[in-house]
Short mmCIF file of C-alpha atoms in Angstrom, two decimals:
data_model
loop_
_atom_site.label_atom_id
_atom_site.label_comp_id
_atom_site.label_asym_id
_atom_site.label_seq_id
_atom_site.Cartn_x
_atom_site.Cartn_y
_atom_site.Cartn_z
CA MET A 1 4.33 0.11 60.39
CA THR A 2 4.89 3.01 62.79
CA SER A 3 3.28 1.20 65.71
CA GLN A 4 5.38 -1.90 65.09
CA VAL A 5 8.61 0.10 65.10
CA GLU A 6 7.55 2.03 68.18
CA ALA A 7 6.73 -1.18 70.10
CA ARG A 8 10.17 -2.61 69.42
CA VAL A 9 11.93 0.61 70.46
CA LYS A 10 10.01 0.66 73.75
CA GLU A 11 10.87 -2.97 74.36
CA GLN A 12 14.55 -2.64 73.61
CA TYR A 13 15.34 0.95 74.63
CA GLY A 14 12.61 2.58 76.67
CA GLN A 15 9.71 4.99 76.37
CA ALA A 16 9.64 6.73 73.01
CA GLU A 17 7.21 7.75 70.31
CA ILE A 18 8.05 7.12 66.72
CA ARG A 19 6.65 8.86 63.62
CA LEU A 20 7.71 8.00 60.15
CA ASP A 21 7.65 10.97 57.78
CA PHE A 22 8.07 10.14 54.12
CA THR A 23 8.29 12.68 51.33
CA LEU A 24 7.50 11.97 47.71
CA PRO A 25 10.77 10.92 46.03
CA GLU A 26 11.95 12.44 42.79
CA ALA A 27 10.75 10.83 39.61
CA THR A 28 14.17 9.31 38.82
CA THR A 29 14.19 7.49 42.15
CA PHE A 30 11.27 5.36 41.03
CA ILE A 31 13.40 4.08 38.16
CA LYS A 32 16.88 3.90 39.72
CA GLY A 33 15.87 2.73 43.19
CA GLY A 34 14.61 -0.67 42.09
CA ARG A 35 14.15 -3.03 39.22
CA LEU A 36 10.89 -2.62 37.39
CA LEU A 37 10.13 -4.86 34.45
CA VAL A 38 7.81 -3.90 31.62
CA LYS A 39 6.31 -6.15 29.00
CA ASP A 40 4.75 -4.22 26.14
CA GLY A 41 5.32 -6.81 23.45
CA SER A 42 6.76 -10.29 23.34
CA TYR A 43 9.60 -9.66 25.77
CA GLU A 44 9.91 -8.39 29.31
CA THR A 45 12.67 -5.82 29.80
CA PRO A 46 13.79 -3.47 32.59
CA LEU A 47 12.13 -0.07 32.58
CA SER A 48 15.57 1.55 32.36
CA ASP A 49 15.96 -0.02 28.90
CA LYS A 50 12.69 1.43 27.65
CA GLY A 51 12.27 4.72 25.87
CA THR A 52 11.83 8.05 27.62
CA GLY A 53 8.10 8.06 26.91
CA MET A 54 7.53 4.72 28.64
CA GLN A 55 9.72 5.74 31.58
CA ARG A 56 7.73 8.94 32.06
CA ALA A 57 4.42 7.11 31.73
CA VAL A 58 5.34 4.54 34.39
CA THR A 59 6.77 7.20 36.69
CA LEU A 60 3.60 9.27 36.48
CA ALA A 61 1.48 6.16 37.00
CA LEU A 62 3.42 5.42 40.19
CA ILE A 63 2.83 8.97 41.37
CA GLN A 64 -0.89 8.56 40.73
CA VAL A 65 -1.01 5.30 42.70
CA TYR A 66 1.00 6.85 45.50
CA SER A 67 -1.40 9.79 45.66
CA GLN A 68 -4.42 7.47 45.65
CA LEU A 69 -3.02 5.35 48.48
CA GLN A 70 -2.26 8.47 50.47
CA HIS A 71 -5.78 9.76 49.94
CA GLU A 72 -7.34 6.47 50.98
CA ALA A 73 -5.32 6.55 54.19
CA LYS A 74 -7.09 9.87 55.06
CA GLU A 75 -4.37 10.78 57.54
CA HIS A 76 -1.87 12.61 55.39
CA ALA A 77 -1.28 16.27 54.67
CA PRO A 78 -1.95 17.20 51.03
CA LEU A 79 1.00 16.65 48.73
CA THR A 80 2.52 19.39 46.60
CA LEU A 81 3.48 18.05 43.20
CA LEU A 82 5.50 20.04 40.67
CA LEU A 83 5.57 18.63 37.13
CA ASP A 84 7.68 20.23 34.40
CA GLU A 85 6.46 19.33 30.91
CA PRO A 86 5.23 15.81 31.73
CA GLU A 87 3.91 15.55 28.19
CA THR A 88 7.41 15.20 26.71
CA TRP A 89 7.73 12.13 24.47
CA LEU A 90 4.06 11.25 24.95
CA HIS A 91 1.63 10.69 22.07
CA PRO A 92 -1.15 13.35 21.91
CA ARG A 93 -3.75 10.76 22.96
CA ALA A 94 -1.56 9.80 25.93
CA GLN A 95 -1.25 13.49 26.81
CA LEU A 96 -5.04 13.81 26.95
CA GLN A 97 -5.26 10.76 29.20
CA LEU A 98 -2.48 12.11 31.41
CA SER A 99 -4.19 15.48 31.77
CA GLU A 100 -7.38 13.77 32.96
CA ALA A 101 -5.37 11.73 35.47
CA LEU A 102 -3.68 14.87 36.79
CA VAL A 103 -7.09 16.50 37.24
CA ARG A 104 -8.09 13.61 39.48
CA ILE A 105 -4.88 13.95 41.50
CA ALA A 106 -5.47 17.70 41.86
CA GLU A 107 -8.80 17.02 43.55
CA ASN A 108 -6.88 16.05 46.69
CA GLU A 109 -3.34 17.34 46.18
CA GLN A 110 -1.83 20.66 45.18
CA LEU A 111 -0.46 20.38 41.68
CA PHE A 112 1.75 22.81 39.75
CA LEU A 113 2.08 21.99 36.07
CA ILE A 114 4.32 23.61 33.47
CA THR A 115 3.43 22.67 29.91
CA HIS A 116 3.93 23.68 26.30
CA SER A 117 1.22 21.36 25.03
CA PRO A 118 -2.34 22.46 24.22
CA TYR A 119 -3.43 18.85 24.79
CA MET A 120 -2.52 19.15 28.47
CA LEU A 121 -4.89 22.11 28.74
CA ARG A 122 -7.93 20.26 27.45
CA SER A 123 -8.80 19.26 31.02
CA TYR A 124 -8.64 22.81 32.34
CA ARG A 125 -11.50 23.44 34.79
CA PRO A 126 -11.99 27.18 35.49
CA GLU A 127 -14.00 26.52 38.64
CA GLY A 128 -11.12 24.69 40.31
CA HIS A 129 -7.95 25.53 38.41
CA ARG A 130 -5.87 28.63 37.90
CA LEU A 131 -4.05 29.22 34.66
CA LEU A 132 -1.09 31.54 34.14
CA VAL A 133 0.06 32.12 30.57
CA PHE A 134 3.65 33.30 30.25
CA SER A 135 4.74 34.91 27.01
CA ARG A 136 7.22 37.45 25.73
CA GLY A 137 6.28 40.42 23.59
CA ASP A 138 8.48 43.33 22.51
CA GLY A 139 11.30 41.88 24.60
CA ALA A 140 9.32 42.07 27.85
CA PRO A 141 7.74 39.10 29.64
CA LYS A 142 3.96 39.05 29.89
CA ILE A 143 1.67 37.11 32.20
CA HIS A 144 -2.00 36.44 31.44
CA ASP A 145 -4.10 35.24 34.35
CA SER A 146 -7.05 32.98 33.60
CA ASN A 147 -9.20 35.50 35.49
CA ASP A 148 -8.31 38.06 32.81
CA LEU A 149 -9.29 35.74 29.97
CA GLY A 150 -12.80 34.68 29.02
CA VAL A 151 -13.62 36.98 26.10
CA LEU A 152 -16.78 35.00 25.38
CA SER A 153 -20.12 35.47 27.09
CA GLY A 154 -19.63 32.44 29.34
CA GLY A 155 -16.97 34.27 31.31
CA TYR A 156 -14.57 31.30 31.24
CA PRO A 157 -11.81 30.86 28.66
CA SER A 158 -12.54 28.19 26.08
CA TRP A 159 -9.92 25.72 24.92
CA GLY A 160 -9.55 27.69 21.69
CA GLU A 161 -8.92 30.92 23.61
CA ILE A 162 -6.40 29.28 25.93
CA THR A 163 -4.54 27.78 22.98
CA TYR A 164 -4.46 31.15 21.25
CA PHE A 165 -3.18 33.20 24.18
CA ALA A 166 -0.90 30.49 25.58
CA PHE A 167 0.73 29.33 22.37
CA GLY A 168 -0.20 31.93 19.76
CA ILE A 169 -2.02 29.26 17.76
CA PRO A 170 -5.25 30.44 16.09
CA SER A 171 -7.91 27.80 15.55
CA PRO A 172 -11.11 27.63 13.51
CA GLU A 173 -13.00 26.88 16.74
CA PHE A 174 -11.83 30.08 18.45
CA HIS A 175 -12.48 32.12 15.30
CA ASP A 176 -16.01 30.71 15.17
CA GLU A 177 -16.55 31.53 18.85
CA LEU A 178 -15.39 35.11 18.33
CA TRP A 179 -17.56 35.52 15.24
CA GLY A 180 -20.61 34.22 17.08
CA GLU A 181 -20.09 36.47 20.10
CA ALA A 182 -19.47 39.60 17.98
CA TYR A 183 -22.45 38.70 15.78
CA ARG A 184 -24.65 38.46 18.87
CA LEU A 185 -23.50 41.77 20.34
CA ALA A 186 -23.88 43.56 17.00
CA GLY A 187 -27.50 42.43 16.83
CA CYS A 188 -27.27 41.44 13.18
CA ARG A 189 -29.79 38.98 11.77
CA SER A 190 -27.63 37.37 9.11
CA ALA A 191 -23.96 36.73 8.43
CA LYS A 192 -24.15 38.95 5.34
CA LYS A 193 -25.49 41.87 7.39
CA PHE A 194 -22.73 41.37 9.93
CA ASP A 195 -20.21 41.50 7.09
CA SER A 196 -21.71 44.84 6.03
CA PHE A 197 -21.48 45.97 9.65
CA LEU A 198 -17.77 45.13 9.68
CA LYS A 199 -17.28 47.18 6.52
CA ASP A 200 -19.32 50.20 7.64
CA ALA A 201 -18.75 50.43 11.39
CA HIS A 202 -15.22 49.03 11.60
CA HIS A 203 -13.97 50.05 8.16
CA LEU A 204 -12.77 46.58 7.19
CA PRO A 205 -11.94 46.42 3.49
CA PRO A 206 -13.59 43.73 1.32
CA ILE A 207 -10.32 42.07 0.34
CA LYS A 208 -11.69 38.60 -0.46
CA GLU A 209 -14.10 37.19 -3.03
CA TRP A 210 -16.60 34.54 -1.94
CA ARG A 211 -18.37 32.34 -4.48
CA ARG A 212 -21.46 30.37 -3.58
CA ASP A 213 -21.68 26.87 -5.00
CA ASP A 214 -25.47 26.68 -5.15
CA ILE A 215 -26.00 29.43 -7.72
CA GLN A 216 -24.19 28.85 -11.00
CA ALA A 217 -24.55 32.35 -12.41
CA CYS A 218 -23.97 34.14 -9.12
CA LYS A 219 -21.22 36.72 -9.23
CA PRO A 220 -18.53 36.51 -6.53
CA GLN A 221 -19.19 38.66 -3.48
CA CYS A 222 -16.54 41.06 -2.22
CA VAL A 223 -16.34 40.30 1.49
CA THR A 224 -14.17 40.94 4.53
CA LEU A 225 -11.56 38.45 5.68
CA PRO A 226 -13.53 37.34 8.80
CA TYR A 227 -16.62 36.66 6.68
CA TYR A 228 -14.57 34.67 4.15
CA ILE A 229 -13.00 32.51 6.85
CA ARG A 230 -16.33 32.08 8.65
CA ASN A 231 -17.94 30.84 5.44
CA SER A 232 -15.00 28.53 4.73
CA ILE A 233 -15.38 26.97 8.19
CA HIS A 234 -19.15 26.60 7.93
CA HIS A 235 -19.19 25.38 4.32
CA PRO A 236 -16.30 22.95 3.79
CA GLU A 237 -18.30 21.35 0.97
CA ASN A 238 -17.91 24.52 -1.13
CA SER A 239 -14.97 23.92 -3.47
CA CYS A 240 -15.40 27.18 -5.40
CA ASN A 241 -13.09 29.10 -3.07
CA ALA A 242 -9.44 28.74 -2.17
CA PRO A 243 -8.68 27.55 1.38
CA TYR A 244 -7.66 30.30 3.77
CA GLU A 245 -4.05 30.47 4.95
CA GLN A 246 -2.99 30.07 8.57
CA ASP A 247 -1.64 33.63 8.56
CA GLU A 248 -5.05 34.86 7.39
CA LEU A 249 -6.72 32.98 10.24
CA LYS A 250 -4.41 34.71 12.72
CA VAL A 251 -5.09 38.16 11.24
CA SER A 252 -8.84 37.55 11.20
CA THR A 253 -8.76 36.34 14.81
CA GLU A 254 -6.99 39.54 15.86
CA ILE A 255 -9.57 41.59 13.94
CA LEU A 256 -12.49 39.89 15.66
CA LEU A 257 -10.88 40.34 19.07
CA GLU A 258 -10.63 44.10 18.41
CA VAL A 259 -14.19 44.23 17.07
CA LEU A 260 -15.47 42.35 20.10
CA GLN A 261 -13.66 44.70 22.46
CA THR A 262 -15.20 47.73 20.73
CA LEU A 263 -18.66 46.17 20.74
CA ARG A 264 -18.42 45.45 24.44
CA LYS A 265 -17.52 49.06 25.19
CA THR A 266 -20.35 50.35 22.99
CA ASP A 267 -22.85 47.89 24.42
CA SER A 268 -21.82 48.73 27.98
CA ALA A 269 -22.18 52.46 27.36
CA SER A 270 -25.53 52.35 25.54
CA GLY A 271 -27.13 49.24 26.98
CA VAL A 272 -28.60 48.39 23.57
CA ALA A 273 -27.53 46.50 20.48
CA VAL A 274 -25.51 48.61 18.10
CA ASN A 275 -26.81 47.37 14.77
CA LYS A 276 -29.92 45.74 13.40
#
């Protein structure tokens, strides 16, 4: 296109060099600048008459195609895309698909994404992405960098950890990860011994009663909250115990984070396991 325009200018005006420089238009321009018809049922209707979710989905699809065409041209400077909560009005499954598509775009373009959805973080890749978690505590803003996360032995934050620190949402998966890591560092050989370790070394009170379903005459065991929740997660078939509450899961997660921090300090100082 550029060469064709330049040839006509030279022919009609004189020597000149032409370069067309296009910037990525705003998302609304895709919708308002033309007439785009969508058929998602029996009838074909303008995109402007569709719901917000469909409009966002088509807009983001156009951005993806635009980015792909630019990449295939191999002559463009990388784009900088800023997306503010693109998950709005999208079904969770659509959010997961969108996050994967954005990861592919980010392979060639610079992408800044603001989100409040844990589904959008499922595609987080620590080796190529940077995550900043903004929160507010005690009236003061806080920022967690992904480089400061990674409480597990892998060194990278898991999805459960990201969800917890980004949104304050505890999950059974993250609780199980914390239990496993603390169990490993404590050097205990059974879950029951680790529960005793929590009572003795960390002074956790046995505030829950756990009943096994395989021994009829077995008396209930007085156990700590983390042990109770761990058993509930690992043994959903056991109907002898009441389900744990979400508030209990949050408290237990905070306890295990503190225990893990203490174990890491002890392990670093001594270089040996702290309990057998």
